[in-house]
Amino acid sequence: MTEKTIDRPPPFALPSRLLHWTMAPLVIAQLVIGVAMVASLAGYDQLRAIHRPLGIVILIFVVIRIGNRLLHRPPRFPSTMRPLERRVAKGSEYLLYALLLAQPVIGWAMLSAAGAPIVLYRQLHLPAIAPHDTSVYALLRQSHTVLAYLLFLTFTAHLCAVVYHTLVLRDRTLDRIALWPIRSTRSPSASSTTTSAQ
């Protein structure tokens, strides 16, 4: 008998997919660098020199991505996702956008409050966006740390959800954002039906 295939869910627009896979390694690298800065004092200065401009690059990309999100409506969710799961997925997406936008801005303001130069590259510096004030710096530094943990947890939850849908449910959710060629896959029900018929 003819084997059924799992339909590929409608994909995101190409700009959305390009932005997603450009930002993903940047965010992962920034999280790894942040952890390394806390854990290792030996290479702190070198890591900080990467951490600051990388944060601004992420800020630029997230602003572009939010604009792209407003221009391109996301495709429908797979039918395997229940209404509650869809609300959670959408809420976590908005939370990621908010954290990725807030973290670089808070870091920028934190350095401004500390009176530290914000060097992007050699003589290219960012202007201060907060007054030079030690109490403001302390508050912003604490906020930056708390939001970093929240970003790590949100990103990890997002990754776990993708792994669950890909390896357990096998509902091709990842295909919506894929840039690589997609081949049809046999549904578990169709596979069992074919096997029993042989």
JSON list of C-alpha atoms in Angstrom, two decimals:
[
{"chain": "A", "resi": 1, "resn": "MET", "atom": "CA", "xyz": [0.00, 0.00, 0.00]},
{"chain": "A", "resi": 2, "resn": "THR", "atom": "CA", "xyz": [1.04, 3.60, -0.46]},
{"chain": "A", "resi": 3, "resn": "GLU", "atom": "CA", "xyz": [2.97, 5.00, 2.49]},
{"chain": "A", "resi": 4, "resn": "LYS", "atom": "CA", "xyz": [1.78, 8.22, 4.04]},
{"chain": "A", "resi": 5, "resn": "THR", "atom": "CA", "xyz": [4.24, 10.97, 4.76]},
{"chain": "A", "resi": 6, "resn": "ILE", "atom": "CA", "xyz": [4.20, 13.57, 7.49]},
{"chain": "A", "resi": 7, "resn": "ASP", "atom": "CA", "xyz": [3.45, 16.89, 5.86]},
{"chain": "A", "resi": 8, "resn": "ARG", "atom": "CA", "xyz": [6.08, 19.53, 6.29]},
{"chain": "A", "resi": 9, "resn": "PRO", "atom": "CA", "xyz": [4.64, 22.41, 8.35]},
{"chain": "A", "resi": 10, "resn": "PRO", "atom": "CA", "xyz": [4.59, 25.78, 6.56]},
{"chain": "A", "resi": 11, "resn": "PRO", "atom": "CA", "xyz": [8.04, 27.35, 6.92]},
{"chain": "A", "resi": 12, "resn": "PHE", "atom": "CA", "xyz": [8.92, 30.78, 8.24]},
{"chain": "A", "resi": 13, "resn": "ALA", "atom": "CA", "xyz": [9.82, 33.42, 5.67]},
{"chain": "A", "resi": 14, "resn": "LEU", "atom": "CA", "xyz": [13.40, 33.18, 4.43]},
{"chain": "A", "resi": 15, "resn": "PRO", "atom": "CA", "xyz": [14.56, 36.40, 6.21]},
{"chain": "A", "resi": 16, "resn": "SER", "atom": "CA", "xyz": [13.21, 34.98, 9.48]},
{"chain": "A", "resi": 17, "resn": "ARG", "atom": "CA", "xyz": [15.10, 31.72, 9.01]},
{"chain": "A", "resi": 18, "resn": "LEU", "atom": "CA", "xyz": [18.32, 33.50, 8.08]},
{"chain": "A", "resi": 19, "resn": "LEU", "atom": "CA", "xyz": [18.09, 35.77, 11.12]},
{"chain": "A", "resi": 20, "resn": "HIS", "atom": "CA", "xyz": [17.32, 32.82, 13.40]},
{"chain": "A", "resi": 21, "resn": "TRP", "atom": "CA", "xyz": [20.35, 30.79, 12.35]},
{"chain": "A", "resi": 22, "resn": "THR", "atom": "CA", "xyz": [22.60, 33.86, 12.40]},
{"chain": "A", "resi": 23, "resn": "MET", "atom": "CA", "xyz": [21.56, 34.81, 15.92]},
{"chain": "A", "resi": 24, "resn": "ALA", "atom": "CA", "xyz": [21.55, 31.33, 17.45]},
{"chain": "A", "resi": 25, "resn": "PRO", "atom": "CA", "xyz": [25.36, 30.84, 17.45]},
{"chain": "A", "resi": 26, "resn": "LEU", "atom": "CA", "xyz": [25.87, 34.45, 18.59]},
{"chain": "A", "resi": 27, "resn": "VAL", "atom": "CA", "xyz": [23.60, 33.95, 21.60]},
{"chain": "A", "resi": 28, "resn": "ILE", "atom": "CA", "xyz": [25.17, 30.59, 22.46]},
{"chain": "A", "resi": 29, "resn": "ALA", "atom": "CA", "xyz": [28.65, 32.13, 22.24]},
{"chain": "A", "resi": 30, "resn": "GLN", "atom": "CA", "xyz": [27.59, 35.04, 24.45]},
{"chain": "A", "resi": 31, "resn": "LEU", "atom": "CA", "xyz": [26.16, 32.71, 27.09]},
{"chain": "A", "resi": 32, "resn": "VAL", "atom": "CA", "xyz": [29.33, 30.59, 27.07]},
{"chain": "A", "resi": 33, "resn": "ILE", "atom": "CA", "xyz": [31.51, 33.69, 27.35]},
{"chain": "A", "resi": 34, "resn": "GLY", "atom": "CA", "xyz": [29.36, 35.00, 30.21]},
{"chain": "A", "resi": 35, "resn": "VAL", "atom": "CA", "xyz": [29.79, 31.76, 32.13]},
{"chain": "A", "resi": 36, "resn": "ALA", "atom": "CA", "xyz": [33.52, 31.73, 31.41]},
{"chain": "A", "resi": 37, "resn": "MET", "atom": "CA", "xyz": [33.87, 35.32, 32.66]},
{"chain": "A", "resi": 38, "resn": "VAL", "atom": "CA", "xyz": [32.36, 34.32, 36.00]},
{"chain": "A", "resi": 39, "resn": "ALA", "atom": "CA", "xyz": [34.30, 31.06, 36.29]},
{"chain": "A", "resi": 40, "resn": "SER", "atom": "CA", "xyz": [37.75, 32.21, 35.12]},
{"chain": "A", "resi": 41, "resn": "LEU", "atom": "CA", "xyz": [39.61, 35.29, 36.26]},
{"chain": "A", "resi": 42, "resn": "ALA", "atom": "CA", "xyz": [42.68, 34.48, 34.19]},
{"chain": "A", "resi": 43, "resn": "GLY", "atom": "CA", "xyz": [41.17, 35.37, 30.83]},
{"chain": "A", "resi": 44, "resn": "TYR", "atom": "CA", "xyz": [38.62, 37.90, 32.09]},
{"chain": "A", "resi": 45, "resn": "ASP", "atom": "CA", "xyz": [39.96, 40.89, 30.17]},
{"chain": "A", "resi": 46, "resn": "GLN", "atom": "CA", "xyz": [40.09, 39.00, 26.87]},
{"chain": "A", "resi": 47, "resn": "LEU", "atom": "CA", "xyz": [36.60, 37.60, 27.36]},
{"chain": "A", "resi": 48, "resn": "ARG", "atom": "CA", "xyz": [35.24, 41.02, 28.30]},
{"chain": "A", "resi": 49, "resn": "ALA", "atom": "CA", "xyz": [36.76, 42.49, 25.13]},
{"chain": "A", "resi": 50, "resn": "ILE", "atom": "CA", "xyz": [34.67, 39.98, 23.13]},
{"chain": "A", "resi": 51, "resn": "HIS", "atom": "CA", "xyz": [31.58, 40.12, 25.36]},
{"chain": "A", "resi": 52, "resn": "ARG", "atom": "CA", "xyz": [30.91, 43.85, 24.96]},
{"chain": "A", "resi": 53, "resn": "PRO", "atom": "CA", "xyz": [30.92, 44.21, 21.16]},
{"chain": "A", "resi": 54, "resn": "LEU", "atom": "CA", "xyz": [29.17, 40.85, 20.77]},
{"chain": "A", "resi": 55, "resn": "GLY", "atom": "CA", "xyz": [26.36, 42.15, 22.98]},
{"chain": "A", "resi": 56, "resn": "ILE", "atom": "CA", "xyz": [25.94, 45.17, 20.69]},
{"chain": "A", "resi": 57, "resn": "VAL", "atom": "CA", "xyz": [25.92, 42.93, 17.61]},
{"chain": "A", "resi": 58, "resn": "ILE", "atom": "CA", "xyz": [23.15, 40.84, 19.21]},
{"chain": "A", "resi": 59, "resn": "LEU", "atom": "CA", "xyz": [21.25, 44.03, 20.04]},
{"chain": "A", "resi": 60, "resn": "ILE", "atom": "CA", "xyz": [21.41, 45.14, 16.40]},
{"chain": "A", "resi": 61, "resn": "PHE", "atom": "CA", "xyz": [20.26, 41.74, 15.19]},
{"chain": "A", "resi": 62, "resn": "VAL", "atom": "CA", "xyz": [17.38, 41.51, 17.66]},
{"chain": "A", "resi": 63, "resn": "VAL", "atom": "CA", "xyz": [16.10, 44.95, 16.62]},
{"chain": "A", "resi": 64, "resn": "ILE", "atom": "CA", "xyz": [16.22, 43.81, 12.99]},
{"chain": "A", "resi": 65, "resn": "ARG", "atom": "CA", "xyz": [14.54, 40.55, 13.94]},
{"chain": "A", "resi": 66, "resn": "ILE", "atom": "CA", "xyz": [11.70, 42.28, 15.78]},
{"chain": "A", "resi": 67, "resn": "GLY", "atom": "CA", "xyz": [11.13, 44.48, 12.72]},
{"chain": "A", "resi": 68, "resn": "ASN", "atom": "CA", "xyz": [11.17, 41.39, 10.52]},
{"chain": "A", "resi": 69, "resn": "ARG", "atom": "CA", "xyz": [8.72, 39.67, 12.88]},
{"chain": "A", "resi": 70, "resn": "LEU", "atom": "CA", "xyz": [6.30, 42.57, 12.44]},
{"chain": "A", "resi": 71, "resn": "LEU", "atom": "CA", "xyz": [6.61, 42.35, 8.65]},
{"chain": "A", "resi": 72, "resn": "HIS", "atom": "CA", "xyz": [6.37, 38.56, 8.30]},
{"chain": "A", "resi": 73, "resn": "ARG", "atom": "CA", "xyz": [3.57, 36.72, 10.05]},
{"chain": "A", "resi": 74, "resn": "PRO", "atom": "CA", "xyz": [4.82, 33.39, 11.49]},
{"chain": "A", "resi": 75, "resn": "PRO", "atom": "CA", "xyz": [3.34, 30.17, 10.06]},
{"chain": "A", "resi": 76, "resn": "ARG", "atom": "CA", "xyz": [0.76, 28.16, 11.94]},
{"chain": "A", "resi": 77, "resn": "PHE", "atom": "CA", "xyz": [1.86, 25.77, 14.65]},
{"chain": "A", "resi": 78, "resn": "PRO", "atom": "CA", "xyz": [1.88, 22.00, 13.96]},
{"chain": "A", "resi": 79, "resn": "SER", "atom": "CA", "xyz": [-1.39, 20.22, 14.69]},
{"chain": "A", "resi": 80, "resn": "THR", "atom": "CA", "xyz": [0.40, 18.15, 17.35]},
{"chain": "A", "resi": 81, "resn": "MET", "atom": "CA", "xyz": [0.66, 21.21, 19.60]},
{"chain": "A", "resi": 82, "resn": "ARG", "atom": "CA", "xyz": [-2.24, 21.78, 21.98]},
{"chain": "A", "resi": 83, "resn": "PRO", "atom": "CA", "xyz": [-3.62, 25.30, 22.58]},
{"chain": "A", "resi": 84, "resn": "LEU", "atom": "CA", "xyz": [-1.76, 25.61, 25.90]},
{"chain": "A", "resi": 85, "resn": "GLU", "atom": "CA", "xyz": [1.51, 24.53, 24.26]},
{"chain": "A", "resi": 86, "resn": "ARG", "atom": "CA", "xyz": [0.99, 27.11, 21.54]},
{"chain": "A", "resi": 87, "resn": "ARG", "atom": "CA", "xyz": [0.46, 29.86, 24.10]},
{"chain": "A", "resi": 88, "resn": "VAL", "atom": "CA", "xyz": [3.58, 28.77, 26.00]},
{"chain": "A", "resi": 89, "resn": "ALA", "atom": "CA", "xyz": [5.61, 28.67, 22.77]},
{"chain": "A", "resi": 90, "resn": "LYS", "atom": "CA", "xyz": [4.46, 32.14, 21.77]},
{"chain": "A", "resi": 91, "resn": "GLY", "atom": "CA", "xyz": [5.06, 33.51, 25.28]},
{"chain": "A", "resi": 92, "resn": "SER", "atom": "CA", "xyz": [8.58, 32.05, 25.40]},
{"chain": "A", "resi": 93, "resn": "GLU", "atom": "CA", "xyz": [9.31, 33.60, 22.00]},
{"chain": "A", "resi": 94, "resn": "TYR", "atom": "CA", "xyz": [8.28, 37.04, 23.25]},
{"chain": "A", "resi": 95, "resn": "LEU", "atom": "CA", "xyz": [10.28, 36.51, 26.44]},
{"chain": "A", "resi": 96, "resn": "LEU", "atom": "CA", "xyz": [13.39, 35.65, 24.42]},
{"chain": "A", "resi": 97, "resn": "TYR", "atom": "CA", "xyz": [12.97, 38.78, 22.32]},
{"chain": "A", "resi": 98, "resn": "ALA", "atom": "CA", "xyz": [12.54, 40.90, 25.44]},
{"chain": "A", "resi": 99, "resn": "LEU", "atom": "CA", "xyz": [15.60, 39.41, 27.18]},
{"chain": "A", "resi": 100, "resn": "LEU", "atom": "CA", "xyz": [17.81, 39.65, 24.10]},
{"chain": "A", "resi": 101, "resn": "LEU", "atom": "CA", "xyz": [16.79, 43.29, 23.77]},
{"chain": "A", "resi": 102, "resn": "ALA", "atom": "CA", "xyz": [17.11, 44.17, 27.46]},
{"chain": "A", "resi": 103, "resn": "GLN", "atom": "CA", "xyz": [20.40, 42.44, 28.24]},
{"chain": "A", "resi": 104, "resn": "PRO", "atom": "CA", "xyz": [22.65, 44.44, 25.88]},
{"chain": "A", "resi": 105, "resn": "VAL", "atom": "CA", "xyz": [20.93, 47.71, 26.79]},
{"chain": "A", "resi": 106, "resn": "ILE", "atom": "CA", "xyz": [21.31, 47.04, 30.52]},
{"chain": "A", "resi": 107, "resn": "GLY", "atom": "CA", "xyz": [24.95, 46.04, 29.99]},
{"chain": "A", "resi": 108, "resn": "TRP", "atom": "CA", "xyz": [25.53, 49.25, 28.03]},
{"chain": "A", "resi": 109, "resn": "ALA", "atom": "CA", "xyz": [23.87, 51.34, 30.73]},
{"chain": "A", "resi": 110, "resn": "MET", "atom": "CA", "xyz": [25.79, 49.47, 33.44]},
{"chain": "A", "resi": 111, "resn": "LEU", "atom": "CA", "xyz": [29.15, 50.33, 31.87]},
{"chain": "A", "resi": 112, "resn": "SER", "atom": "CA", "xyz": [28.00, 53.93, 31.40]},
{"chain": "A", "resi": 113, "resn": "ALA", "atom": "CA", "xyz": [27.11, 54.15, 35.10]},
{"chain": "A", "resi": 114, "resn": "ALA", "atom": "CA", "xyz": [30.53, 52.74, 35.96]},
{"chain": "A", "resi": 115, "resn": "GLY", "atom": "CA", "xyz": [32.22, 55.38, 33.83]},
{"chain": "A", "resi": 116, "resn": "ALA", "atom": "CA", "xyz": [33.92, 52.65, 31.80]},
{"chain": "A", "resi": 117, "resn": "PRO", "atom": "CA", "xyz": [34.61, 53.20, 28.10]},
{"chain": "A", "resi": 118, "resn": "ILE", "atom": "CA", "xyz": [32.46, 51.01, 25.86]},
{"chain": "A", "resi": 119, "resn": "VAL", "atom": "CA", "xyz": [34.92, 49.98, 23.19]},
{"chain": "A", "resi": 120, "resn": "LEU", "atom": "CA", "xyz": [33.60, 48.24, 20.11]},
{"chain": "A", "resi": 121, "resn": "TYR", "atom": "CA", "xyz": [36.79, 48.26, 18.09]},
{"chain": "A", "resi": 122, "resn": "ARG", "atom": "CA", "xyz": [39.92, 50.32, 18.68]},
{"chain": "A", "resi": 123, "resn": "GLN", "atom": "CA", "xyz": [38.78, 53.98, 18.63]},
{"chain": "A", "resi": 124, "resn": "LEU", "atom": "CA", "xyz": [35.11, 53.14, 18.04]},
{"chain": "A", "resi": 125, "resn": "HIS", "atom": "CA", "xyz": [33.34, 53.81, 21.35]},
{"chain": "A", "resi": 126, "resn": "LEU", "atom": "CA", "xyz": [29.65, 53.93, 22.26]},
{"chain": "A", "resi": 127, "resn": "PRO", "atom": "CA", "xyz": [28.24, 57.00, 24.02]},
{"chain": "A", "resi": 128, "resn": "ALA", "atom": "CA", "xyz": [27.13, 56.75, 27.64]},
{"chain": "A", "resi": 129, "resn": "ILE", "atom": "CA", "xyz": [23.40, 56.17, 28.14]},
{"chain": "A", "resi": 130, "resn": "ALA", "atom": "CA", "xyz": [23.32, 56.39, 31.96]},
{"chain": "A", "resi": 131, "resn": "PRO", "atom": "CA", "xyz": [24.79, 58.85, 34.47]},
{"chain": "A", "resi": 132, "resn": "HIS", "atom": "CA", "xyz": [28.06, 58.00, 36.20]},
{"chain": "A", "resi": 133, "resn": "ASP", "atom": "CA", "xyz": [26.69, 56.73, 39.52]},
{"chain": "A", "resi": 134, "resn": "THR", "atom": "CA", "xyz": [27.94, 53.79, 41.59]},
{"chain": "A", "resi": 135, "resn": "SER", "atom": "CA", "xyz": [24.51, 53.01, 43.05]},
{"chain": "A", "resi": 136, "resn": "VAL", "atom": "CA", "xyz": [22.98, 52.92, 39.58]},
{"chain": "A", "resi": 137, "resn": "TYR", "atom": "CA", "xyz": [25.85, 50.70, 38.44]},
{"chain": "A", "resi": 138, "resn": "ALA", "atom": "CA", "xyz": [25.26, 48.25, 41.32]},
{"chain": "A", "resi": 139, "resn": "LEU", "atom": "CA", "xyz": [21.55, 48.01, 40.51]},
{"chain": "A", "resi": 140, "resn": "LEU", "atom": "CA", "xyz": [22.17, 47.50, 36.80]},
{"chain": "A", "resi": 141, "resn": "ARG", "atom": "CA", "xyz": [24.87, 44.90, 37.43]},
{"chain": "A", "resi": 142, "resn": "GLN", "atom": "CA", "xyz": [22.51, 42.88, 39.63]},
{"chain": "A", "resi": 143, "resn": "SER", "atom": "CA", "xyz": [19.76, 43.18, 37.01]},
{"chain": "A", "resi": 144, "resn": "HIS", "atom": "CA", "xyz": [22.18, 42.09, 34.28]},
{"chain": "A", "resi": 145, "resn": "THR", "atom": "CA", "xyz": [23.12, 38.99, 36.28]},
{"chain": "A", "resi": 146, "resn": "VAL", "atom": "CA", "xyz": [19.53, 38.00, 37.10]},
{"chain": "A", "resi": 147, "resn": "LEU", "atom": "CA", "xyz": [18.39, 38.45, 33.50]},
{"chain": "A", "resi": 148, "resn": "ALA", "atom": "CA", "xyz": [21.39, 36.45, 32.29]},
{"chain": "A", "resi": 149, "resn": "TYR", "atom": "CA", "xyz": [20.21, 33.48, 34.36]},
{"chain": "A", "resi": 150, "resn": "LEU", "atom": "CA", "xyz": [16.66, 33.95, 33.06]},
{"chain": "A", "resi": 151, "resn": "LEU", "atom": "CA", "xyz": [17.92, 34.12, 29.48]},
{"chain": "A", "resi": 152, "resn": "PHE", "atom": "CA", "xyz": [19.92, 30.92, 29.99]},
{"chain": "A", "resi": 153, "resn": "LEU", "atom": "CA", "xyz": [16.86, 29.11, 31.40]},
{"chain": "A", "resi": 154, "resn": "THR", "atom": "CA", "xyz": [14.55, 30.37, 28.65]},
{"chain": "A", "resi": 155, "resn": "PHE", "atom": "CA", "xyz": [17.02, 29.46, 25.91]},
{"chain": "A", "resi": 156, "resn": "THR", "atom": "CA", "xyz": [17.54, 26.01, 27.43]},
{"chain": "A", "resi": 157, "resn": "ALA", "atom": "CA", "xyz": [13.78, 25.43, 27.67]},
{"chain": "A", "resi": 158, "resn": "HIS", "atom": "CA", "xyz": [13.43, 26.45, 24.01]},
{"chain": "A", "resi": 159, "resn": "LEU", "atom": "CA", "xyz": [16.17, 24.02, 23.03]},
{"chain": "A", "resi": 160, "resn": "CYS", "atom": "CA", "xyz": [14.61, 21.18, 25.05]},
{"chain": "A", "resi": 161, "resn": "ALA", "atom": "CA", "xyz": [11.25, 21.79, 23.40]},
{"chain": "A", "resi": 162, "resn": "VAL", "atom": "CA", "xyz": [12.85, 21.56, 19.96]},
{"chain": "A", "resi": 163, "resn": "VAL", "atom": "CA", "xyz": [14.61, 18.30, 20.88]},
{"chain": "A", "resi": 164, "resn": "TYR", "atom": "CA", "xyz": [11.35, 16.85, 22.27]},
{"chain": "A", "resi": 165, "resn": "HIS", "atom": "CA", "xyz": [9.36, 17.71, 19.14]},
{"chain": "A", "resi": 166, "resn": "THR", "atom": "CA", "xyz": [12.14, 16.47, 16.86]},
{"chain": "A", "resi": 167, "resn": "LEU", "atom": "CA", "xyz": [13.12, 13.20, 18.55]},
{"chain": "A", "resi": 168, "resn": "VAL", "atom": "CA", "xyz": [9.99, 12.19, 20.49]},
{"chain": "A", "resi": 169, "resn": "LEU", "atom": "CA", "xyz": [6.95, 13.59, 18.68]},
{"chain": "A", "resi": 170, "resn": "ARG", "atom": "CA", "xyz": [8.71, 13.69, 15.31]},
{"chain": "A", "resi": 171, "resn": "ASP", "atom": "CA", "xyz": [6.19, 16.24, 14.09]},
{"chain": "A", "resi": 172, "resn": "ARG", "atom": "CA", "xyz": [8.73, 18.14, 11.95]},
{"chain": "A", "resi": 173, "resn": "THR", "atom": "CA", "xyz": [8.41, 21.33, 13.97]},
{"chain": "A", "resi": 174, "resn": "LEU", "atom": "CA", "xyz": [12.07, 22.09, 13.28]},
{"chain": "A", "resi": 175, "resn": "ASP", "atom": "CA", "xyz": [11.31, 22.07, 9.55]},
{"chain": "A", "resi": 176, "resn": "ARG", "atom": "CA", "xyz": [9.48, 25.38, 9.96]},
{"chain": "A", "resi": 177, "resn": "ILE", "atom": "CA", "xyz": [12.76, 27.20, 10.60]},
{"chain": "A", "resi": 178, "resn": "ALA", "atom": "CA", "xyz": [15.14, 24.96, 8.62]},
{"chain": "A", "resi": 179, "resn": "LEU", "atom": "CA", "xyz": [17.54, 26.26, 5.99]},
{"chain": "A", "resi": 180, "resn": "TRP", "atom": "CA", "xyz": [18.71, 22.81, 4.94]},
{"chain": "A", "resi": 181, "resn": "PRO", "atom": "CA", "xyz": [16.95, 20.51, 2.43]},
{"chain": "A", "resi": 182, "resn": "ILE", "atom": "CA", "xyz": [13.99, 18.66, 3.91]},
{"chain": "A", "resi": 183, "resn": "ARG", "atom": "CA", "xyz": [13.04, 15.14, 2.92]},
{"chain": "A", "resi": 184, "resn": "SER", "atom": "CA", "xyz": [9.69, 13.50, 3.56]},
{"chain": "A", "resi": 185, "resn": "THR", "atom": "CA", "xyz": [9.48, 11.14, 6.52]},
{"chain": "A", "resi": 186, "resn": "ARG", "atom": "CA", "xyz": [7.14, 8.27, 7.08]},
{"chain": "A", "resi": 187, "resn": "SER", "atom": "CA", "xyz": [4.60, 8.71, 9.85]},
{"chain": "A", "resi": 188, "resn": "PRO", "atom": "CA", "xyz": [4.78, 6.13, 12.68]},
{"chain": "A", "resi": 189, "resn": "SER", "atom": "CA", "xyz": [1.16, 5.07, 12.08]},
{"chain": "A", "resi": 190, "resn": "ALA", "atom": "CA", "xyz": [1.73, 4.57, 8.37]},
{"chain": "A", "resi": 191, "resn": "SER", "atom": "CA", "xyz": [4.90, 2.61, 9.05]},
{"chain": "A", "resi": 192, "resn": "SER", "atom": "CA", "xyz": [3.16, 0.22, 11.44]},
{"chain": "A", "resi": 193, "resn": "THR", "atom": "CA", "xyz": [0.26, -0.23, 8.99]},
{"chain": "A", "resi": 194, "resn": "THR", "atom": "CA", "xyz": [2.65, -1.07, 6.16]},
{"chain": "A", "resi": 195, "resn": "THR", "atom": "CA", "xyz": [4.54, -3.53, 8.33]},
{"chain": "A", "resi": 196, "resn": "SER", "atom": "CA", "xyz": [1.41, -5.35, 9.44]},
{"chain": "A", "resi": 197, "resn": "ALA", "atom": "CA", "xyz": [0.18, -5.61, 5.85]},
{"chain": "A", "resi": 198, "resn": "GLN", "atom": "CA", "xyz": [3.34, -7.39, 4.67]}
]
